[in-house]
Coordinates of N, CA and C in Angstrom, one line a residue:
A1 N -36.0 88.0 26.5 CA -34.8 88.5 27.0 C -33.7 88.3 26.1
T2 N -32.8 89.3 26.0 CA -31.7 89.3 25.1 C -30.4 89.2 25.9
S3 N -29.5 88.3 25.5 CA -28.2 88.2 26.2 C -27.2 88.6 25.2
S4 N -26.1 89.2 25.8 CA -25.0 89.6 25.0 C -23.7 89.2 25.6
I5 N -22.7 89.0 24.8 CA -21.4 88.7 25.3 C -20.4 89.7 24.7
S6 N -19.5 90.2 25.5 CA -18.5 91.1 25.0 C -17.2 90.4 25.0
F7 N -16.4 90.6 23.9 CA -15.1 90.0 23.9 C -14.2 90.9 23.0
T8 N -12.9 90.7 23.2 CA -11.9 91.5 22.4 C -11.1 90.5 21.6
I9 N -10.8 90.8 20.4 CA -10.0 90.0 19.5 C -8.6 90.6 19.5
D10 N -7.6 89.8 20.0 CA -6.2 90.3 20.0 C -5.6 90.0 18.7
S11 N -5.4 91.0 17.9 CA -4.9 90.8 16.5 C -3.5 91.4 16.4
R12 N -2.9 91.9 17.5 CA -1.6 92.5 17.5 C -0.6 91.8 18.3
S13 N 0.6 91.7 17.8 CA 1.7 91.0 18.5 C 2.4 92.0 19.5
P14 N 3.1 91.5 20.5 CA 3.8 92.3 21.4 C 4.9 93.1 20.7
S15 N 5.3 94.2 21.3 CA 6.4 95.0 20.8 C 7.7 94.2 21.1
P16 N 8.8 94.5 20.3 CA 10.1 93.9 20.7 C 10.6 94.5 22.0
P17 N 11.1 93.7 22.9 CA 11.7 94.2 24.1 C 12.9 95.1 23.8
T18 N 13.2 96.0 24.7 CA 14.4 96.8 24.7 C 15.5 96.2 25.6
L19 N 16.6 95.9 25.0 CA 17.7 95.2 25.8 C 18.3 96.3 26.7
T20 N 18.7 95.8 27.9 CA 19.3 96.7 28.9 C 20.7 96.3 29.3
G21 N 21.0 95.1 29.2 CA 22.4 94.7 29.6 C 22.7 93.2 29.3
P22 N 23.9 92.9 28.9 CA 25.1 93.8 28.8 C 24.9 94.7 27.5
S23 N 25.7 95.8 27.6 CA 25.6 96.7 26.5 C 26.2 96.1 25.2
N24 N 25.8 96.7 24.1 CA 26.3 96.2 22.8 C 27.8 96.3 22.7
N25 N 28.5 95.3 22.1 CA 29.9 95.3 21.9 C 30.7 95.4 23.2
S26 N 30.2 95.0 24.3 CA 30.9 95.0 25.5 C 31.8 93.7 25.7
T27 N 32.7 93.8 26.6 CA 33.6 92.7 26.9 C 33.5 92.4 28.4
T28 N 33.6 91.1 28.7 CA 33.5 90.6 30.1 C 34.4 89.4 30.3
T29 N 34.7 89.1 31.5 CA 35.3 87.8 31.9 C 34.3 87.0 32.6
D30 N 33.1 87.5 32.9 CA 32.1 86.8 33.6 C 31.5 85.8 32.6
Q31 N 31.6 84.5 32.9 CA 31.2 83.5 32.0 C 29.7 83.1 32.2
T32 N 29.1 83.8 33.2 CA 27.6 83.6 33.4 C 27.0 85.0 33.5
P33 N 27.1 85.8 32.4 CA 26.6 87.2 32.5 C 25.1 87.2 32.6
M34 N 24.5 88.2 33.3 CA 23.1 88.3 33.3 C 22.6 89.1 32.0
F35 N 21.7 88.5 31.3 CA 21.1 89.2 30.1 C 19.8 89.8 30.6
S36 N 19.5 91.1 30.3 CA 18.3 91.7 30.8 C 17.7 92.6 29.8
W37 N 16.4 92.9 29.9 CA 15.7 93.7 29.0 C 14.5 94.3 29.7
N38 N 13.9 95.3 29.0 CA 12.7 96.0 29.6 C 11.5 95.1 29.1
A39 N 10.4 95.2 29.9 CA 9.2 94.5 29.5 C 8.7 95.0 28.1
A40 N 8.1 94.1 27.4 CA 7.5 94.4 26.1 C 6.1 94.9 26.4
S41 N 5.5 95.7 25.4 CA 4.1 96.1 25.5 C 3.3 95.2 24.6
D42 N 2.1 94.8 25.1 CA 1.2 94.0 24.2 C 0.0 94.9 23.9
Y43 N 0.0 95.5 22.7 CA -1.0 96.4 22.3 C -2.3 95.7 22.1
G44 N -2.3 94.4 21.9 CA -3.6 93.6 21.7 C -4.3 93.4 22.9
G45 N -3.7 93.6 24.1 CA -4.4 93.5 25.4 C -4.4 92.2 26.1
S46 N -3.8 91.2 25.5 CA -3.8 89.9 26.2 C -2.6 89.7 27.1
N47 N -1.7 90.6 27.1 CA -0.5 90.6 28.0 C 0.6 89.6 27.6
V48 N 1.8 89.9 27.9 CA 2.9 89.1 27.6 C 2.9 87.8 28.5
Q49 N 3.0 86.7 27.8 CA 3.0 85.4 28.5 C 4.4 85.0 28.9
Y50 N 5.4 85.1 28.0 CA 6.8 84.8 28.3 C 7.7 85.5 27.2
Y51 N 9.0 85.4 27.5 CA 10.0 85.9 26.6 C 10.9 84.7 26.0
Q52 N 11.3 84.8 24.8 CA 12.3 83.9 24.3 C 13.6 84.6 24.2
L53 N 14.6 84.0 24.8 CA 16.0 84.5 24.7 C 16.9 83.6 23.9
E54 N 17.6 84.1 23.0 CA 18.6 83.3 22.3 C 20.0 83.9 22.4
V55 N 21.0 83.1 22.8 CA 22.4 83.5 22.9 C 23.1 82.5 22.1
Y56 N 23.9 82.9 21.1 CA 24.5 82.0 20.2 C 25.8 82.6 19.6
D57 N 26.7 81.7 19.1 CA 27.8 82.2 18.3 C 27.6 81.7 16.9
N58 N 28.6 82.1 16.1 CA 28.5 81.7 14.6 C 29.3 80.4 14.3
D59 N 29.6 79.6 15.3 CA 30.3 78.4 15.0 C 29.7 77.3 16.0
I60 N 30.4 76.2 16.1 CA 29.9 75.1 17.0 C 30.8 74.9 18.2
T61 N 31.4 75.9 18.7 CA 32.3 75.7 19.8 C 31.6 75.4 21.1
W62 N 30.3 75.7 21.3 CA 29.5 75.4 22.5 C 28.1 75.3 22.1
G63 N 27.3 74.8 23.0 CA 25.8 74.7 22.8 C 25.1 76.0 23.0
D64 N 24.4 76.5 22.0 CA 23.8 77.8 22.2 C 22.7 77.7 23.3
I65 N 22.3 78.9 23.7 CA 21.2 79.0 24.7 C 19.9 79.5 24.0
S66 N 18.9 78.7 24.2 CA 17.6 79.1 23.7 C 16.6 78.7 24.8
I67 N 16.1 79.7 25.5 CA 15.2 79.5 26.7 C 14.0 80.4 26.6
T68 N 13.0 80.0 27.4 CA 11.8 80.9 27.6 C 11.8 81.2 29.1
T69 N 11.4 82.4 29.4 CA 11.3 82.9 30.8 C 10.2 83.9 30.9
T70 N 9.5 83.9 32.1 CA 8.5 84.9 32.3 C 9.1 86.2 32.9
G71 N 10.4 86.2 33.3 CA 11.0 87.4 33.8 C 11.7 88.2 32.7
T72 N 12.3 89.3 33.1 CA 13.0 90.2 32.2 C 14.5 90.1 32.3
S73 N 15.0 89.0 32.8 CA 16.4 88.8 32.9 C 16.7 87.3 32.9
Y74 N 17.9 86.9 32.6 CA 18.3 85.5 32.6 C 19.8 85.4 32.9
T75 N 20.2 84.6 33.8 CA 21.6 84.3 34.0 C 21.9 82.8 33.7
P76 N 22.8 82.5 32.8 CA 23.0 81.1 32.4 C 23.4 80.3 33.6
L77 N 23.0 79.0 33.6 CA 23.3 78.1 34.6 C 24.7 77.5 34.5
A78 N 25.2 77.5 33.3 CA 26.6 77.0 33.1 C 27.4 78.0 32.4
D79 N 28.7 77.9 32.6 CA 29.6 78.9 31.9 C 29.5 78.9 30.4
I80 N 29.5 80.1 29.8 CA 29.7 80.2 28.4 C 31.2 80.3 28.2
P81 N 31.8 79.5 27.3 CA 33.2 79.5 27.1 C 33.6 80.8 26.5
P82 N 34.9 81.2 26.6 CA 35.4 82.4 25.9 C 35.0 82.4 24.4
D83 N 34.4 83.4 24.0 CA 33.9 83.5 22.6 C 33.2 84.8 22.4
T84 N 32.9 85.1 21.1 CA 32.0 86.2 20.8 C 30.6 85.7 20.6
V85 N 29.7 86.2 21.4 CA 28.3 85.7 21.3 C 27.4 86.8 21.0
Y86 N 26.2 86.4 20.4 CA 25.2 87.4 20.0 C 23.9 87.0 20.8
W87 N 23.1 88.0 21.1 CA 21.9 87.7 21.9 C 20.8 88.6 21.5
K88 N 19.6 88.1 21.6 CA 18.3 88.8 21.3 C 17.2 88.2 22.1
V89 N 16.1 88.9 22.2 CA 14.9 88.5 22.9 C 13.6 88.9 22.1
R90 N 12.6 88.1 22.3 CA 11.3 88.5 21.8 C 10.2 88.1 22.7
A91 N 9.0 88.7 22.6 CA 7.9 88.4 23.6 C 6.9 87.6 22.8
V92 N 6.1 86.7 23.6 CA 5.0 86.0 23.2 C 3.8 86.3 24.1
D93 N 2.7 86.6 23.5 CA 1.6 87.0 24.4 C 0.7 85.8 24.7
N94 N -0.4 86.1 25.5 CA -1.2 85.0 26.0 C -2.1 84.4 24.9
T95 N -2.1 84.9 23.7 CA -2.8 84.3 22.6 C -1.8 83.6 21.6
N96 N -0.5 83.5 22.1 CA 0.6 82.9 21.4 C 1.0 83.7 20.1
K97 N 0.7 85.0 20.1 CA 1.2 85.9 19.1 C 2.7 86.2 19.4
V98 N 3.6 86.0 18.5 CA 5.0 86.2 18.7 C 5.4 87.6 18.2
G99 N 6.0 88.3 19.0 CA 6.5 89.6 18.7 C 7.8 89.6 17.9
G100 N 8.2 90.7 17.4 CA 9.5 90.8 16.7 C 10.7 90.7 17.6
W101 N 11.8 90.3 17.1 CA 13.0 90.2 17.8 C 13.5 91.6 18.2
S102 N 14.1 91.7 19.4 CA 14.8 92.9 19.7 C 16.0 93.1 18.8
E103 N 16.8 94.2 19.0 CA 18.1 94.3 18.3 C 18.9 93.1 18.7
T104 N 19.9 92.8 17.9 CA 20.9 91.7 18.3 C 22.1 92.4 18.8
R105 N 22.5 92.0 20.0 CA 23.7 92.6 20.6 C 24.9 91.6 20.6
T106 N 26.1 92.1 20.6 CA 27.3 91.4 20.6 C 28.0 91.5 22.0
L107 N 28.4 90.3 22.5 CA 29.1 90.3 23.8 C 30.4 89.5 23.6
V108 N 31.5 90.0 24.0 CA 32.8 89.2 23.9 C 33.1 88.7 25.3
I109 N 33.2 87.4 25.5 CA 33.5 86.8 26.8 C 34.9 86.3 26.7
N110 N 35.8 86.9 27.5 CA 37.2 86.6 27.6 C 37.5 85.6 28.7
E111 N 38.6 84.9 28.5 CA 39.1 84.0 29.6 C 39.2 84.7 30.9
P112 N 38.7 84.2 32.0 CA 38.9 84.9 33.3 C 40.3 84.9 33.7
A113 N 40.7 85.9 34.4 CA 42.1 86.0 34.9 C 42.4 84.9 35.8
D114 N 43.7 84.4 35.8 CA 44.1 83.4 36.7 C 44.6 84.1 38.0
T115 N 43.8 84.1 39.0 CA 44.0 84.9 40.2 C 44.6 84.1 41.4
S116 N 44.8 82.8 41.2 CA 45.4 82.0 42.3 C 46.6 81.3 41.8
P117 N 47.7 81.3 42.6 CA 49.0 80.7 42.2 C 48.8 79.2 42.2
P118 N 49.7 78.5 41.5 CA 49.7 77.1 41.5 C 50.1 76.5 42.8
G119 N 49.7 75.3 43.0 CA 50.1 74.6 44.3 C 51.5 74.3 44.3
T120 N 52.0 73.9 45.5 CA 53.4 73.6 45.7 C 53.8 72.3 45.0
V121 N 55.0 72.2 44.4 CA 55.5 71.0 43.9 C 55.7 70.0 45.0
Q122 N 55.3 68.8 44.8 CA 55.3 67.8 45.8 C 56.5 66.8 45.6
S123 N 57.0 66.2 46.6 CA 58.0 65.1 46.6 C 59.2 65.4 45.8
L124 N 59.8 66.5 46.0 CA 61.1 66.9 45.3 C 62.2 66.0 45.8
S125 N 62.9 65.4 44.8 CA 64.0 64.5 45.1 C 65.1 64.6 44.1
V126 N 66.4 64.4 44.5 CA 67.5 64.4 43.6 C 68.3 63.1 43.8
S127 N 68.6 62.5 42.6 CA 69.4 61.3 42.7 C 70.6 61.4 41.7
G128 N 71.7 60.8 42.0 CA 72.9 60.9 41.2 C 73.5 62.3 41.1
G129 N 74.6 62.5 40.5 CA 75.2 63.8 40.3 C 75.7 64.5 41.5
T130 N 75.9 63.8 42.6 CA 76.4 64.5 43.8 C 77.9 64.6 43.8
S131 N 78.4 65.4 44.6 CA 79.9 65.6 44.7 C 80.6 64.3 45.1
R132 N 79.9 63.3 45.6 CA 80.5 62.1 46.1 C 80.7 61.0 45.0
N133 N 80.2 61.3 43.8 CA 80.5 60.3 42.7 C 80.8 61.1 41.4
S134 N 81.2 60.4 40.4 CA 81.6 61.0 39.2 C 80.5 61.3 38.2
D135 N 79.2 61.1 38.6 CA 78.1 61.3 37.7 C 77.7 62.8 37.9
N136 N 77.9 63.6 36.8 CA 77.5 65.0 36.9 C 76.2 65.3 36.2
T137 N 75.3 64.3 36.1 CA 74.0 64.5 35.5 C 72.9 64.0 36.5
P138 N 72.6 64.9 37.5 CA 71.6 64.5 38.5 C 70.2 64.4 37.9
T139 N 69.4 63.6 38.5 CA 68.0 63.5 38.1 C 67.2 64.1 39.2
I140 N 66.5 65.2 38.8 CA 65.6 65.8 39.8 C 64.2 65.4 39.4
S141 N 63.5 64.9 40.5 CA 62.1 64.4 40.3 C 61.2 65.2 41.2
W142 N 60.0 65.3 40.8 CA 59.0 65.9 41.6 C 57.6 65.4 41.3
G143 N 56.7 65.6 42.2 CA 55.3 65.3 41.9 C 54.6 66.5 41.3
D144 N 53.6 66.3 40.5 CA 53.0 67.4 39.8 C 52.3 68.3 40.7
A145 N 52.4 69.6 40.4 CA 51.7 70.7 41.1 C 50.3 70.7 40.5
S146 N 49.4 71.4 41.1 CA 48.0 71.6 40.6 C 47.7 73.1 40.5
D147 N 46.8 73.4 39.6 CA 46.3 74.8 39.4 C 45.0 74.8 38.7
N148 N 44.1 75.8 39.1 CA 42.8 75.8 38.5 C 42.8 76.1 37.0
K149 N 43.9 76.7 36.5 CA 44.0 76.9 35.0 C 44.9 76.0 34.3
G150 N 45.6 75.1 35.1 CA 46.5 74.2 34.5 C 47.9 74.6 34.6
I151 N 48.9 73.7 34.5 CA 50.3 74.0 34.6 C 50.9 74.0 33.2
S152 N 51.6 75.1 32.8 CA 52.2 75.1 31.5 C 53.7 74.7 31.5
G153 N 54.3 74.7 32.7 CA 55.7 74.3 32.8 C 56.2 74.5 34.2
Y154 N 57.5 74.3 34.4 CA 58.1 74.5 35.7 C 59.4 75.3 35.6
K155 N 59.7 76.2 36.5 CA 61.0 76.9 36.6 C 61.8 76.3 37.7
W156 N 63.1 76.2 37.4 CA 64.0 75.7 38.4 C 65.4 76.3 38.3
R157 N 66.2 76.3 39.4 CA 67.5 76.8 39.3 C 68.3 76.0 40.4
C158 N 69.6 76.0 40.2 CA 70.5 75.3 41.1 C 71.3 76.4 41.8
D159 N 71.3 76.3 43.1 CA 71.9 77.3 44.0 C 71.4 78.7 43.6
S160 N 72.3 79.6 43.4 CA 71.9 81.0 43.0 C 72.1 81.2 41.5
G161 N 72.1 80.2 40.7 CA 72.3 80.3 39.3 C 71.1 80.9 38.6
S162 N 71.1 81.0 37.3 CA 70.0 81.6 36.6 C 68.8 80.6 36.6
W163 N 67.6 81.1 36.4 CA 66.4 80.3 36.4 C 66.3 79.6 35.0
N164 N 65.9 78.4 35.0 CA 65.7 77.6 33.8 C 64.2 77.3 33.7
Y165 N 63.7 77.2 32.5 CA 62.3 76.9 32.3 C 62.1 75.6 31.6
L166 N 61.3 74.7 32.2 CA 61.0 73.5 31.5 C 59.5 73.5 31.1
S167 N 59.2 73.5 29.8 CA 57.9 73.7 29.3 C 57.1 72.4 29.2
D168 N 57.5 71.5 30.0 CA 56.8 70.2 30.0 C 56.0 70.2 31.3
T169 N 54.8 69.6 31.2 CA 53.9 69.7 32.4 C 54.0 68.4 33.2
R170 N 54.9 67.5 32.9 CA 55.1 66.3 33.7 C 56.1 66.5 34.8
G171 N 55.9 66.0 35.9 CA 56.9 65.9 37.0 C 57.9 64.8 36.7
G172 N 59.0 64.9 37.4 CA 60.0 63.8 37.3 C 60.8 63.9 36.1
E173 N 61.5 65.0 35.9 CA 62.4 65.3 34.7 C 63.8 65.1 35.1
S174 N 64.6 64.8 34.1 CA 66.1 64.8 34.3 C 66.6 66.1 33.8
V175 N 67.3 66.8 34.7 CA 67.8 68.1 34.3 C 69.2 68.2 34.7

């Protein structure tokens, strides 16, 4: 009796994936954008095992993303800071043959808009400089306000006079 075994030798790497989003040279304020691509083809027949995604910039302002995933999309778990980033994907098949990289796309991530106003100034008080004494230099003090994007300064005015801007972020100023 003769026995035979049939097998296939996978000598071909997977095709480069086709990127689907974000589009090349696009701009966003979303700091966790979803990166997506179409499935790669594996002409060798062993099927795609996973994808390698790289998201990087050309400096050291933040830690680049280099992950593997079995899906055809990835959303970062942490914010990517405002920057110009580049991204690409490649497939690895079940025999560990590595396909070529997709095209490299550019994405500009801008600072998200500040959509909430700062909190109210706390503990406003005035000392000295009242009409009851000769000191014409009152001290106006306040507790710091808070804001999700930070405070760059305070505006103030006396009665109906013109607005003054104090570009110091500390409360408790003499004005």
